[in-house]
Short mmCIF file of C-alpha atoms in Angstrom, two decimals:
data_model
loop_
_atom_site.label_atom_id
_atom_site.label_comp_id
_atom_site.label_asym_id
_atom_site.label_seq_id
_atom_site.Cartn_x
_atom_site.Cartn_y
_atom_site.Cartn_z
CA UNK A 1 -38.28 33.34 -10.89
CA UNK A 2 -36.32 33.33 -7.37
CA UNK A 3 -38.51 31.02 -6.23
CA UNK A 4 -37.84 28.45 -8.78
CA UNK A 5 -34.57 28.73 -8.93
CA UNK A 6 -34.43 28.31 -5.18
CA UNK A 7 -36.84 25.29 -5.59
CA UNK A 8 -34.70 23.57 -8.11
CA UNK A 9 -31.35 24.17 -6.40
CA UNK A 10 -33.21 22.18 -3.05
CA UNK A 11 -34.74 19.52 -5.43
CA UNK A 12 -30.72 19.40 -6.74
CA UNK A 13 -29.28 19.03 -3.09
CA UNK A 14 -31.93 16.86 -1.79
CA UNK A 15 -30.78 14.47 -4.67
CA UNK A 16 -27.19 14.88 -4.17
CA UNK A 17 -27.50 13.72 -0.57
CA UNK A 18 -29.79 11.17 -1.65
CA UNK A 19 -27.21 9.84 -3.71
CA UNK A 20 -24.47 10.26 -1.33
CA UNK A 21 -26.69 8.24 1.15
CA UNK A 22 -27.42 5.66 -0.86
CA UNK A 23 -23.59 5.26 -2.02
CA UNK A 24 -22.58 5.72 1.90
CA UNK A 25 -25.20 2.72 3.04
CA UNK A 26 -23.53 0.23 -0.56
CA UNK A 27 -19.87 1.06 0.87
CA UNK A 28 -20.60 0.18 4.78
CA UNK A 29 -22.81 -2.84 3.48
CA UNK A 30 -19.36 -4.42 1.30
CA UNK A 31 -16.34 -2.73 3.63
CA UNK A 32 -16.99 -5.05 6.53
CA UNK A 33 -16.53 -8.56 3.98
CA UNK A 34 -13.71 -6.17 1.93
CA UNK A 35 -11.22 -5.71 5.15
CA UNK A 36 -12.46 -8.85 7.17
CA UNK A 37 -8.68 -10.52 8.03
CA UNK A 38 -10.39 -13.64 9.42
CA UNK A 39 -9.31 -13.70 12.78
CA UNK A 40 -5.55 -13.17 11.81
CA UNK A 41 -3.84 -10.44 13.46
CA UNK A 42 -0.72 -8.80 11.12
CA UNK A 43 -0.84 -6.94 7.77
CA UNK A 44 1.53 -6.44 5.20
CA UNK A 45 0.98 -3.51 3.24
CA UNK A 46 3.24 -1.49 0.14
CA UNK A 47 4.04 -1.69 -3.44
CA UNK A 48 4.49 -4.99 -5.63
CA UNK A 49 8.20 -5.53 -3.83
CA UNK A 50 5.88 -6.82 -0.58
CA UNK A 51 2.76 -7.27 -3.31
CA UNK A 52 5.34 -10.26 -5.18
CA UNK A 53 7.01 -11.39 -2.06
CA UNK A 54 4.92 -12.16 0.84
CA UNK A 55 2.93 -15.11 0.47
CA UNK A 56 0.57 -14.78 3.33
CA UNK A 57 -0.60 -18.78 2.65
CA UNK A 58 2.99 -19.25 4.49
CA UNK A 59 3.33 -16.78 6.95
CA UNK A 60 0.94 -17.71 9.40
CA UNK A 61 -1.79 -15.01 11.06
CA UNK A 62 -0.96 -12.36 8.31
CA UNK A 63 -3.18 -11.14 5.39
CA UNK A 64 -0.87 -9.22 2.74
CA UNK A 65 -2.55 -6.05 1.05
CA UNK A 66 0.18 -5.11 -1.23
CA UNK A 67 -0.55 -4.00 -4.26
CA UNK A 68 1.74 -2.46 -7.14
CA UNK A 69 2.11 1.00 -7.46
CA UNK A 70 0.47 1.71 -4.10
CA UNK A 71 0.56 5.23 -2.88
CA UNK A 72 1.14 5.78 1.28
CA UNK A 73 -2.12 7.55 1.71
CA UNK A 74 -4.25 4.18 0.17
CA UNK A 75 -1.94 2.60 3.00
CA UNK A 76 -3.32 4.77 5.66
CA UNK A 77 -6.80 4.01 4.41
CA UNK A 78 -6.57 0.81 4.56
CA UNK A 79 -4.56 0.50 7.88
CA UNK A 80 -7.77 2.58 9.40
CA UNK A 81 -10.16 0.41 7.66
CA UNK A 82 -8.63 -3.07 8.94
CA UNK A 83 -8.14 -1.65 12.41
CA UNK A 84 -12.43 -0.66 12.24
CA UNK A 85 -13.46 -4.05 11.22
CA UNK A 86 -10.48 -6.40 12.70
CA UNK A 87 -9.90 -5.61 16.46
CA UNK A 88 -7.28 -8.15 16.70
CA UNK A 89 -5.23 -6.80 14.34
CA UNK A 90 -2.07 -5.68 16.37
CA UNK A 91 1.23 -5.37 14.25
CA UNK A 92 1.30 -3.73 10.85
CA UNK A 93 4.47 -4.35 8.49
CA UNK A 94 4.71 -0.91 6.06
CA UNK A 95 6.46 -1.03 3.47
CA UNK A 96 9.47 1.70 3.13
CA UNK A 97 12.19 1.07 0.64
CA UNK A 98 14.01 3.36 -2.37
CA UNK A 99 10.40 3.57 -3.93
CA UNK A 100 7.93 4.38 -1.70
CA UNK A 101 8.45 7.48 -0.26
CA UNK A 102 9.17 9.12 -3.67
CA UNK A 103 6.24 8.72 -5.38
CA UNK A 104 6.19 6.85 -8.89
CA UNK A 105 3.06 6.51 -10.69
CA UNK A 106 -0.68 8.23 -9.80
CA UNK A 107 -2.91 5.27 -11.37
CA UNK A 108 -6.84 6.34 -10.94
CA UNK A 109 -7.02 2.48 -10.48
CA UNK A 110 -5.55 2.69 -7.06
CA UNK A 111 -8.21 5.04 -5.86
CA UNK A 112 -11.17 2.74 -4.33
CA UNK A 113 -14.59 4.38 -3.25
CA UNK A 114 -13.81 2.47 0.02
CA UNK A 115 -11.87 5.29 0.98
CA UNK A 116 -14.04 8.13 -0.09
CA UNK A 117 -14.34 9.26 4.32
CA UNK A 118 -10.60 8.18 5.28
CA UNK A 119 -8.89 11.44 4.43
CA UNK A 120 -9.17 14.67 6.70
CA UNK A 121 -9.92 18.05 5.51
CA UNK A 122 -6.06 18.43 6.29
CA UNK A 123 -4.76 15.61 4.65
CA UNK A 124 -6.44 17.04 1.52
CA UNK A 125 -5.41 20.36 2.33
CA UNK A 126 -1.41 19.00 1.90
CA UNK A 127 -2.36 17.21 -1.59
CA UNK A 128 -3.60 20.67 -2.64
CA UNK A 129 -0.47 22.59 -1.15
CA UNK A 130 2.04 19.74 -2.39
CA UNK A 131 0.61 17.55 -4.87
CA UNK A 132 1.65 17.70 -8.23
CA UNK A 133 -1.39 18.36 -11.61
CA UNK A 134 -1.68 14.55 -11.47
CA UNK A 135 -1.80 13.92 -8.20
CA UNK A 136 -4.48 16.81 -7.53
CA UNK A 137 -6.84 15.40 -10.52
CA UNK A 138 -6.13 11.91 -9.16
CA UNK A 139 -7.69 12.52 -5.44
CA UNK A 140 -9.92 15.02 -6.83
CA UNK A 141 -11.55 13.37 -10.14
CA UNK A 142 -11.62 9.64 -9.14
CA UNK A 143 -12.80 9.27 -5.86
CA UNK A 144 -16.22 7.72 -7.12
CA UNK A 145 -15.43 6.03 -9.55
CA UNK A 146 -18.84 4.67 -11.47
CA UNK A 147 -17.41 1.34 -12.28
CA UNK A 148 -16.25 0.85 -9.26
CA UNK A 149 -19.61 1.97 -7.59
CA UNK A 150 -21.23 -1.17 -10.09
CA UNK A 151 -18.84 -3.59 -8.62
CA UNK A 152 -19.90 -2.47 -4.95
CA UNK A 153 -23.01 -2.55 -5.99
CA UNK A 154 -22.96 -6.26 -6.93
CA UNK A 155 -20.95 -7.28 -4.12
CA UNK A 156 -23.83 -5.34 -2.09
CA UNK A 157 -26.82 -7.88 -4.04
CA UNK A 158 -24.36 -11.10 -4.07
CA UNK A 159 -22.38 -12.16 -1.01
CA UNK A 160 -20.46 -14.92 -3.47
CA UNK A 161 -19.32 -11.70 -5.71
CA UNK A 162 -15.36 -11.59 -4.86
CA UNK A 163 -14.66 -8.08 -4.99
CA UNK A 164 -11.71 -8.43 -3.42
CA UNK A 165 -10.19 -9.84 -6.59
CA UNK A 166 -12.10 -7.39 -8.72
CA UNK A 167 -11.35 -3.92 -7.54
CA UNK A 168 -7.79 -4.89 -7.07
CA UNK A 169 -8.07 -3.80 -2.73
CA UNK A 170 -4.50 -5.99 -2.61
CA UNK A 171 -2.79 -9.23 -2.03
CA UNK A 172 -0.27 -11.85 -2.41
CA UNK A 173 0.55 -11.89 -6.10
CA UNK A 174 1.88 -15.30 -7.61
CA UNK A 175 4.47 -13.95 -9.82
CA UNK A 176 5.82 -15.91 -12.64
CA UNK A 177 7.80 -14.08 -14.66
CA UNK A 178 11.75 -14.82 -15.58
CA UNK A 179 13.29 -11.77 -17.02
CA UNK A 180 15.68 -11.09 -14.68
CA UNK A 181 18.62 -11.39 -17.63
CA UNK A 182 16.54 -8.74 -19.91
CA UNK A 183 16.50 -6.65 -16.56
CA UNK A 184 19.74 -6.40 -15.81
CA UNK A 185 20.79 -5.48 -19.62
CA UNK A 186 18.22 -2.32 -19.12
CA UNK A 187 19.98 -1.41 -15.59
CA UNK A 188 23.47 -1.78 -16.94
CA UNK A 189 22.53 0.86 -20.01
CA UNK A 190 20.62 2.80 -17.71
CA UNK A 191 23.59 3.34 -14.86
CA UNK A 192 22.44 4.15 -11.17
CA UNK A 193 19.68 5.64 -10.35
CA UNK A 194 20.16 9.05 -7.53
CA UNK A 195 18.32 9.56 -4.99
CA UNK A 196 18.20 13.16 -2.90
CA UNK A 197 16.86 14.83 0.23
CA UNK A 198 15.19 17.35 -2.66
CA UNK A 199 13.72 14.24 -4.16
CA UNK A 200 11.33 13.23 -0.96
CA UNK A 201 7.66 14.03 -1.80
CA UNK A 202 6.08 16.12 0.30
CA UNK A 203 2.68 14.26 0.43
CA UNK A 204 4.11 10.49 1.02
CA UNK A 205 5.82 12.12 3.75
CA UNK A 206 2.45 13.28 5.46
CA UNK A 207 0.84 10.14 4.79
CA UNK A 208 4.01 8.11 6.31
CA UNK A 209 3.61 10.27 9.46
CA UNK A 210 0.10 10.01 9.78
CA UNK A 211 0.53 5.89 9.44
CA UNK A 212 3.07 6.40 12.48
CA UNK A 213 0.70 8.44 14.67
CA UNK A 214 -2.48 6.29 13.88
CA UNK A 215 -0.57 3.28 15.07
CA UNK A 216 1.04 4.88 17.82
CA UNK A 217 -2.57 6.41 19.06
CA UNK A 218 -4.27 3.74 18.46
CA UNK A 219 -1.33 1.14 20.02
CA UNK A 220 -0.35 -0.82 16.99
CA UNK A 221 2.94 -2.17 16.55
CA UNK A 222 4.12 -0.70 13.50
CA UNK A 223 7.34 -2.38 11.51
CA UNK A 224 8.48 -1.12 8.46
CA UNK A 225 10.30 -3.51 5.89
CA UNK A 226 12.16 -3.48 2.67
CA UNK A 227 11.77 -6.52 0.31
CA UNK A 228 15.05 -8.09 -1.24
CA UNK A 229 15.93 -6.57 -4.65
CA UNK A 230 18.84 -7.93 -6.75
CA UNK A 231 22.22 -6.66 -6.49
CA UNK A 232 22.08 -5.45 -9.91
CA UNK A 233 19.22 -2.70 -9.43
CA UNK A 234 19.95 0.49 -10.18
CA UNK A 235 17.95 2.23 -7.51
CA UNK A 236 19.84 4.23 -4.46
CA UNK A 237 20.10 1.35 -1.76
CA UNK A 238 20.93 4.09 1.00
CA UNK A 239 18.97 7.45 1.52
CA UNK A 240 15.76 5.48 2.00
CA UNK A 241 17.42 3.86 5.70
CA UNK A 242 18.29 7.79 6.17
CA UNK A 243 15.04 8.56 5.89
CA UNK A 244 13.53 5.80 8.33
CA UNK A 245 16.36 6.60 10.95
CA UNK A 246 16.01 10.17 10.85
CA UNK A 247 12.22 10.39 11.08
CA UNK A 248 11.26 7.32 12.48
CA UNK A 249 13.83 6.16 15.21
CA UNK A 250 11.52 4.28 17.29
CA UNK A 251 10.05 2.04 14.81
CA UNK A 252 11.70 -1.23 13.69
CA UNK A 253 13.07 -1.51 9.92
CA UNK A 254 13.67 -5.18 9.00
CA UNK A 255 15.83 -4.03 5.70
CA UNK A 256 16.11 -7.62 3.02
CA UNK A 257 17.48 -5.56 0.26
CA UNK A 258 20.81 -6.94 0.30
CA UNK A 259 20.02 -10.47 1.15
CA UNK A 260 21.07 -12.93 -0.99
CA UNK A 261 19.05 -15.29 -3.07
CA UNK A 262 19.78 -17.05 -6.30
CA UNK A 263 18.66 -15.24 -9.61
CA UNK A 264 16.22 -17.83 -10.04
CA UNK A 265 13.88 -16.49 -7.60
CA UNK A 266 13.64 -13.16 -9.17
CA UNK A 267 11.31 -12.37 -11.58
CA UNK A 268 13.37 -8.99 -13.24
CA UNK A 269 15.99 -6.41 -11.13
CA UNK A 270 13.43 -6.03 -7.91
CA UNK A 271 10.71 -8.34 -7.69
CA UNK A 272 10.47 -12.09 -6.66
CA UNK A 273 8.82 -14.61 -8.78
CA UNK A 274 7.18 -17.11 -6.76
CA UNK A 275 9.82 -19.33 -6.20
CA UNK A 276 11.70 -16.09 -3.99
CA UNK A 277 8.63 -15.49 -2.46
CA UNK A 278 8.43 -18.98 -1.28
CA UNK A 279 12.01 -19.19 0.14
CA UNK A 280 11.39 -15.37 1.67
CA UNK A 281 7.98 -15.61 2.90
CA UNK A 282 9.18 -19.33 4.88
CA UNK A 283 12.19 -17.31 6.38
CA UNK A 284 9.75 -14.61 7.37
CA UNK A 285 7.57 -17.38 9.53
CA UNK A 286 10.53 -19.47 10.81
CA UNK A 287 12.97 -16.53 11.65
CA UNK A 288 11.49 -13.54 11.96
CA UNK A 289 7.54 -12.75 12.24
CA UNK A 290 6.83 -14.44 15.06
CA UNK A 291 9.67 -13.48 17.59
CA UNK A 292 10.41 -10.00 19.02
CA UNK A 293 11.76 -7.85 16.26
CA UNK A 294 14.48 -5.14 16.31
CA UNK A 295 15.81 -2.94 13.53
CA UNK A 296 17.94 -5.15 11.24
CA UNK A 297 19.84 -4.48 8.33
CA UNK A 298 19.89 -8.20 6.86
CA UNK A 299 22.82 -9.63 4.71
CA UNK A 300 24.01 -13.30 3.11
CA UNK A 301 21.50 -16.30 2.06
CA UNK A 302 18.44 -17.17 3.20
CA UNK A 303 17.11 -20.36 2.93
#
């Protein structure tokens, strides 16, 4: 009786790591096309405020891997990722504004099985310690996810399969939307939203810090930048710069919230439609990306 048990629970974890194999040599077969930058050398990464207005077609040497709702440790894994596959990648831009280090919304769409090996024992240890129900289940029930795994799978079999685009890894988003009037309405009912020191989460903090020590160890020139938002947004447009300047004095904050830009070019309170992102993103390449950047607080029109 001991014996079969025995024999069955070795038949189980021979086929486990079987499995795990097989999933480990699909991932490392699709990562390499899945974070190849092309050559170019600086990545934009952070929610749909950089997702919506960073057109990397304009800003020249930069790939943009933005994507809405993104959470600071899917940051980190990419960030290690692109540095493993691109080794001329050599400035980062994060993005840290009145949303990101906060937490919002735990999607198990952000969760990629491209990141199944990027988090430490330790980094999971925090989620456990600090993580709220959601964000527990979210790291702990969706890190293989099986349709995800198919889409791999295909991209694995068929080189033209663009799973980029599929799984959703980020990018430049061509926003059209023009509800910026509706927007506005919903912020002026709502009244400003508060921000605290009591309201920083605990786990986007660890993942911010271990973004600033992975670029500092591995010497990457990390920037962190806030996209413009209208002047109408209810969101605290002040504890966030606390928090960059208090824990992060050495690296550069390029701050657009408060620069101004006709309504047209937003798409509702705090995202850019496409024609802001044009008009940002070609201030970004003229005036900024490409000279030697300091902390900057930025203020009037841009053109």
């Amino acid at each position: 009786m001991i014996k079969t048990f025995l024999l069955r629970c070795f038949i189980f974890a021979l086929a486990a790591f079987g499995c795990l194999c097989g999933v480990n040599a699909v991932l490392n077969t699709v990562r390499p096309r899945l974070f190849d930058m092309s050559g170019e050398h600086i990545a934009f990464f952070g929610n749909s405020h950089i997702e919506t207005s960073v057109d990397d077609a304009i800003v020249t040497g930069a790939v943009n891997f933005a994507r809405s709702s993104e959470l600071p440790e899917y940051m980190f894994a990419k960030i290690k990722l692109l540095h493993k596959y691109n080794p001329d990648l050599d400035t980062i831009y994060v993005c840290l504004d009145n949303l990101m280090p906060y937490r919002q919304n735990i999607a198990s769409e952000l969760m990629s099985p491209a990141f199944y090996d990027c988090l430490s024992p330790a980094d999971y240890a925090v989620i456990l310690r600090h993580g709220s129900f959601d964000e527990i289940t979210h790291h702990l029930a969706h890190p293989l996810d099986k349709a995800k795994l198919i889409d791999y799978i295909f991209a694995a079999t068929n080189p033209a399969h663009n799973i980029r685009q599929s799984i959703r890894i980020g990018g430049y988003m061509y926003l059209e939307r023009d509800k910026l009037a509706q927007a506005i309405a919903r912020a002026r009912d709502s009244g400003p939203i508060a921000r605290a020191d009591k309201d920083l989460n605990a786990v986007a903090v660890h993942f911010f810090d271990r973004i600033y020590q992975y670029c500092k160890t591995n010497g990457i020139t990390l920037i962190f930048i806030c996209a413009p938002q209208h002047p109408e947004s209810p969101w605290d447009k002040t504890h966030y710069r606390h928090f960059a300047a208090g824990r992060y004095p050495d690296v550069p904050f390029l701050d657009f919230m408060n620069v101004s830009l006709p309504d047209s070019c937003f798409g509702d309170i705090d995202h850019l439609n496409h024609r802001g992102a044009r008009i940002f993103s070609r201030f970004l390449e003229d005036s900024v990306i490409h000279r030697p950047v300091k902390s900057r607080t930025y203020s009037g029109h841009i053109k």
